[in-house]
Amino acid sequence: MKKWISICLALVMCFALAACTKQPAPTTNDTPSAPDVSAPEPVAPAPEPEPEPVKHEGEVSVYVAHNAEQYNAVIEMFNAVYPDVEVLVVSAGTGDCLQRIAAESNNPQCDVMWGGTTESLEAYKQYFQPFTSEYDAFIDEMFKDPDRLWTGESQQPAVIMYNKNLVSEDEAPKLWTDLLDAKWEGKIASANPGSSGSAYTLMCNIVQATSTAADYADGWENFQNIAKNIILSGGSSSVYKGVANGEYSLGLTLEQLAWVYVKDNADLGMIYPEDGSTNVPDGFAMIKDCKNPENAELFMNFLLTTEVQQLMSDDHGRRTVRNDMAQPDALPKLDDIYFINYDFACWGAGKEAAVAKWEGIEVNVVAVQ
């Protein structure tokens, strides 16, 4: 019996010892971990493909009433920027260009009319379509049509150019009415107001500036008498060239046309008549229903860039129409010139009637281009 009890005790002690030395159970990761609330790394979006530059190509047809030196310089600049746009040029006087545009109105062959004083453009604006330049904010309202059917390109004061070898400073005319003197017979050059925009502006300038009547009747009489001393020398270029080379004592022209010669020749001068000059801008317009309207807009916007406006100012004495650019230092300040309040409605909308009056005036003719 004692032996049995000893065995039982021994077994109990073994079990107790085993319980004391039992290894702890391995831990398990049953407790859920805290969520990761940090923001994920941003994923850069795939880069957008760069848009391909707009390719300008094709052609633009331009009827131009400027001299070749000026328009070729601008076209060369244009083609340096837009080499795939061909500029097709027809060069003629303002009146001839506009009459051609009217004749072609059912099938326009021209996209842009470039040049000519804007009262001439006003007379033909039924053949134009609206165009608002991207530089419109830099151009004062007086230099553009309210409906944007034409836009001014440069300011054009009217002047009398003279050759100092033929005309002394003392006898040089100071007023338009000084041209009535018989001593000037055959010595005053002018282009044809019926075909030249500059000559038309000068005729209207003289009529209005020398008139006191509401209908300008006395001004027309003055111009008719001045015309007795005038020689129609051909196109507008023959006027300033003729004065420069001594063929004529005086020339009726515009500032920028004369300045190219006057600036480098002390024997030549310009007179701003004290009874009043005009400042009608040259301009341009887009032809209604033209075949290349996008290239027409491209070309017309280019004419108003600071680069082109500066070129025309520096090299050709053309006063810019942009109000954010300076005028040429070598030219008189505009505030120092007396300008008449030009009757734009009369001389623009009434151009046909004014030209009809001109055609009834006898004048000497050398050559008409």
C-alpha atoms as one frame of an Amber mdcrd trajectory, in Angstrom:
protein
   0.000   0.000   0.000   2.816   2.425   0.881   4.477   1.563  -2.407   1.325
   2.538  -4.374   1.031   5.836  -2.604   4.667   6.631  -3.416   4.052   5.977
  -7.120   1.031   8.277  -7.149   2.953  11.064  -5.485   5.755  10.693  -7.957
   3.320  11.033 -10.852   1.710  14.142  -9.340   5.085  15.756  -8.925   5.987
  15.008 -12.566   2.806  16.583 -13.804   3.378  19.630 -11.621   6.906  20.010
 -12.867   5.748  19.750 -16.476   3.148  22.467 -15.898   5.785  24.781 -14.384
   8.189  24.342 -17.297   5.594  24.539 -20.121   6.739  27.018 -22.889   4.410
  29.902 -23.556   2.273  29.552 -26.636   3.516  31.580 -29.601   1.732  34.903
 -30.025  -0.414  35.490 -33.053  -1.107  38.796 -34.792  -4.832  38.575 -34.259
  -5.173  42.249 -33.211  -5.921  44.343 -36.329  -3.230  46.917 -37.057  -4.099
  50.618 -37.308  -4.881  51.647 -40.886  -2.218  53.601 -42.797  -3.790  57.044
 -43.135  -0.815  58.733 -44.834  -1.589  60.148 -48.333  -0.379  58.033 -51.212
   2.434  59.388 -53.326   0.917  61.414 -56.168   1.195  59.861 -59.545   2.330
  62.348 -62.184  -0.123  62.500 -65.066   1.129  61.560 -68.450   2.423  64.691
 -70.211  -0.007  66.231 -72.689   1.360  66.166 -76.191   2.345  69.675 -77.299
  -0.028  71.023 -79.948   1.521  71.203 -83.333   2.076  74.790 -84.467  -0.509
  76.092 -86.902   0.875  75.830 -90.375   0.038  78.802 -92.547   0.232  78.090
 -96.217  -1.406  78.948 -99.498  -1.590  82.456-100.896  -2.995  85.926-100.346
  -3.773  88.317-103.185  -3.050  91.968-102.426  -3.899  95.044-104.482  -1.394
  97.640-103.291  -1.199 101.407-103.748   2.266 101.916-102.221   5.592 102.284
-103.937   7.530  99.085-104.610  10.336  99.821-102.153   7.883  99.994 -99.269
   5.648  97.048-100.087   8.546  94.777-101.039  10.253  95.452 -97.702   7.116
  94.461 -95.803   6.430  91.382 -97.912  10.010  90.223 -97.360   9.456  90.517
 -93.589   6.130  88.696 -93.869   7.641  85.790 -95.790  10.454  85.488 -93.255
   7.759  84.689 -90.678   5.307  82.876 -92.983   7.450  81.311 -95.713   4.651
  79.085 -97.003   2.201  81.914 -97.735   2.724  83.409-101.185   1.844  87.090
-101.530   0.450  87.885-104.969   0.737  91.609-105.706  -1.078  93.886-108.138
   0.325  97.415-107.872  -1.587 100.446-109.156  -3.019 103.768-108.040  -5.658
 103.762-105.336  -8.517 104.624-107.679  -7.502 102.002-110.212  -7.254  99.300
-107.528 -10.657 100.172-106.067 -12.358 100.299-109.455 -10.943  96.879-110.229
 -12.246  95.519-106.905 -15.717  96.874-107.745 -15.625  95.324-111.221 -14.626
  91.929-109.763 -17.158  91.973-106.927 -19.123  88.975-108.260 -15.926  86.926
-108.388 -13.296  88.575-106.156  -9.719  88.158-107.320  -8.280  90.169-104.438
  -8.135  89.410-100.710  -6.651  92.653 -99.345  -6.708  96.250-100.510  -3.536
  97.779 -99.070  -2.896 101.511 -99.327  -4.769 104.579-100.343  -6.075 107.267
 -98.013  -9.063 106.067 -96.090 -11.666 108.444 -97.502 -11.079 106.611-100.784
 -11.576 103.298 -98.971 -14.710 104.755 -97.369 -16.178 105.387-100.810 -15.830
 101.680-101.690 -16.574 100.041 -98.360 -19.602  98.197 -99.757 -16.993  95.877
-101.266 -15.261  95.159 -97.935 -16.029  92.849 -95.022 -15.394  93.563 -91.326
 -12.005  92.825 -89.848 -10.982  93.636 -86.276  -7.241  93.489 -85.778  -5.725
  91.795 -82.754  -4.035  95.190 -82.204  -7.315  97.097 -82.295  -6.917  98.385
 -78.712  -3.747 100.266 -79.722  -5.407 102.219 -82.543  -7.481 105.333 -81.859
 -11.023 105.375 -83.219 -10.238 108.188 -85.655  -7.993 105.792 -87.569 -10.531
 103.024 -88.219 -14.021 102.582 -89.558 -16.668 102.185 -86.802 -17.700  98.879
 -88.381 -14.071  97.889 -89.017 -14.574  97.835 -92.778 -11.197  99.567 -93.108
  -8.308 100.162 -90.725  -5.676 102.887 -90.836  -2.058 101.934 -91.282  -0.150
 105.225 -91.074  -0.862 108.917 -90.558  -0.480 111.091 -93.657  -0.179 114.879
 -93.236  -0.548 116.742 -96.538   2.405 118.944 -97.591   3.823 121.039-100.380
   7.241 119.716-101.349   9.621 122.229-102.927  13.034 122.415-104.538  15.164
 125.099-102.888  17.315 125.489-106.005  14.210 126.708-107.823  12.318 128.367
-104.971  13.873 130.653-102.384  12.821 130.458 -98.750  11.204 133.884 -99.042
   9.041 133.067-102.046   8.095 129.547-100.928   4.299 129.369-100.430   3.009
 129.487 -96.867  -0.692 129.025 -97.681  -2.652 126.957-100.166  -3.985 130.222
-101.587  -0.404 131.267-102.410  -0.604 128.686-105.188  -3.078 130.964-107.001
  -0.194 133.237-108.039   0.420 133.088-111.797   4.164 132.804-111.148   3.592
 129.114-110.381   2.077 128.328-113.780   3.477 125.030-115.023   5.636 124.652
-111.900   3.322 122.662-109.590   3.257 118.882-109.994   0.278 116.756-108.977
  -0.988 113.269-109.618  -4.476 112.700-110.968  -7.112 112.974-108.191  -9.318
 110.601-110.162  -6.842 107.719-109.860  -4.448 108.648-107.040  -5.605 108.513
-103.438  -2.987 111.015-102.266  -3.866 113.500-105.029  -7.563 113.163-104.208
  -6.896 113.942-100.542  -4.805 116.979-101.476  -7.516 118.310-103.783 -10.164
 117.952-101.053  -7.764 119.487 -98.523  -7.267 122.585-100.687 -10.989 122.944
-101.431 -12.000 122.741 -97.765  -9.093 124.733 -96.304  -9.637 127.684 -98.673
 -13.429 127.733 -98.340 -15.795 129.720 -96.161 -19.005 128.387 -97.726 -20.951
 125.459 -96.310 -21.025 123.776 -99.725 -17.338 124.573-100.378 -18.281 126.417
-103.584 -15.609 129.087-103.075 -13.044 126.391-102.295 -13.832 124.649-105.558
 -13.360 127.960-107.358  -9.977 128.381-105.682  -8.892 124.907-106.678 -10.046
 125.441-110.252  -7.818 128.506-110.448  -4.897 126.721-108.781  -5.312 123.925
-111.331  -4.293 126.402-114.047  -0.808 126.275-112.546  -0.758 122.499-112.065
   0.916 119.936-114.280  -0.478 116.390-114.038   2.850 114.616-113.943   1.645
 111.014-113.803   1.355 108.823-110.723   2.060 110.008-107.188   5.706 108.877
-107.385   6.371 111.188-110.331   5.437 114.182-108.166   8.085 113.861-105.461
  10.644 112.457-107.876   9.977 115.349-110.278  10.511 117.940-107.559  13.611
 116.139-106.289  15.297 116.124-109.699  14.319 119.720-110.517  11.596 119.149
-113.111   9.092 121.012-110.927   9.397 123.735-108.320   6.537 122.486-106.141
   4.711 119.209-105.629   1.373 118.433-103.971   2.038 115.295-101.978   1.961
 113.594 -98.584   4.550 113.889 -95.855   5.843 110.328 -95.947   6.234 110.398
 -99.750   8.276 113.605 -99.677  10.253 112.781 -96.535  12.185 109.935 -98.136
  13.835 112.562-100.371  13.833 115.587 -98.054  15.575 113.884 -95.119  18.841
 113.369 -97.015  18.810 116.419 -99.298  19.264 119.948 -97.959  18.046 121.316
-101.308  14.537 119.963-100.698  11.902 121.017 -98.202   8.337 120.425 -97.034
   5.705 123.028 -96.191   2.706 122.424 -93.925   0.334 125.176 -95.153  -0.766
 127.548 -92.427  -4.366 127.520 -93.639  -4.570 123.852 -92.739  -3.303 120.421
 -93.641  -5.136 117.111 -93.397  -4.071 113.986 -91.566  -6.022 111.296 -93.369
  -4.462 107.870 -92.739  -3.502 105.327 -95.332  -5.313 102.081 -94.685  -6.221
  98.575 -95.714  -9.357  96.453 -95.980 -10.452  92.849 -96.511 -12.439  92.226
 -99.674 -15.966  90.891 -99.217 -16.221  87.154 -99.986 -12.500  86.934-100.711
 -11.002  83.525-101.424  -8.321  83.501 -98.714  -9.810  85.187 -95.631  -7.499
  83.484 -93.103  -4.363  84.546 -94.915  -5.884  87.991 -95.450  -6.294  88.373
 -91.677  -2.760  87.088 -91.150  -1.370  89.675 -93.559  -3.395  92.605 -92.221
  -2.482  91.855 -88.616   1.150  91.712 -89.685   0.920  95.268 -91.077   0.104
  96.543 -87.583   2.851  94.733 -85.679   5.373  96.935 -83.913   8.108  95.508
 -86.149   6.422  96.596 -89.390   5.226  99.904 -87.990   8.768 100.669 -86.778
  10.290  99.742 -90.125   7.900 102.028 -91.980   8.623 104.811 -89.503  12.416
 104.483 -89.524  12.970 103.843 -93.222  10.019 105.568 -94.878   8.914 108.413
 -92.605   5.455 106.940 -92.076   3.842 108.005 -88.807   2.460 105.033 -86.913
  -1.244 104.781 -86.047  -0.422 102.831 -82.877  -0.815 104.860 -79.694   1.812
 102.795 -77.861   4.633 103.792 -80.223   6.588 107.017 -80.632   6.463 109.151
 -83.770   9.655 109.729 -85.799  11.919 112.208 -84.013  13.015 113.821 -87.277
   9.488 114.911 -88.245   7.625 117.892 -86.772   5.433 117.148 -83.780   1.825
 116.627 -84.795   0.770 119.250 -82.235   2.838 121.833 -84.120   0.920 121.326
 -87.384  -2.425 123.012 -87.990  -4.927 120.422 -89.185  -8.354 121.251 -90.548
 -11.392 119.385 -89.255 -11.540 117.275 -92.389 -15.069 116.644 -93.675 -14.652
 112.897 -93.945 -18.328 112.248 -94.739 -18.282 114.686 -97.653 -15.025 113.542
 -99.191 -15.538 109.840 -98.438 -19.179 109.060 -99.220 -19.193 111.964-101.672
 -16.097 110.933-103.596 -17.956 110.167-106.812 -19.411 113.681-106.906 -16.038
 115.245-106.035 -14.250 113.332-108.791 -16.962 114.416-111.231 -16.220 118.054
-110.319 -12.516 117.400-110.814 -13.110 115.929-114.251 -14.782 119.185-115.292
 -11.642 121.183-114.476  -9.147 121.886-117.252  -5.584 121.057-116.361  -2.249
 120.625-118.126  -1.158 117.040-118.562   2.338 115.690-119.033   1.521 112.029
-118.619  -1.185 110.127-116.812  -0.455 106.654-115.425
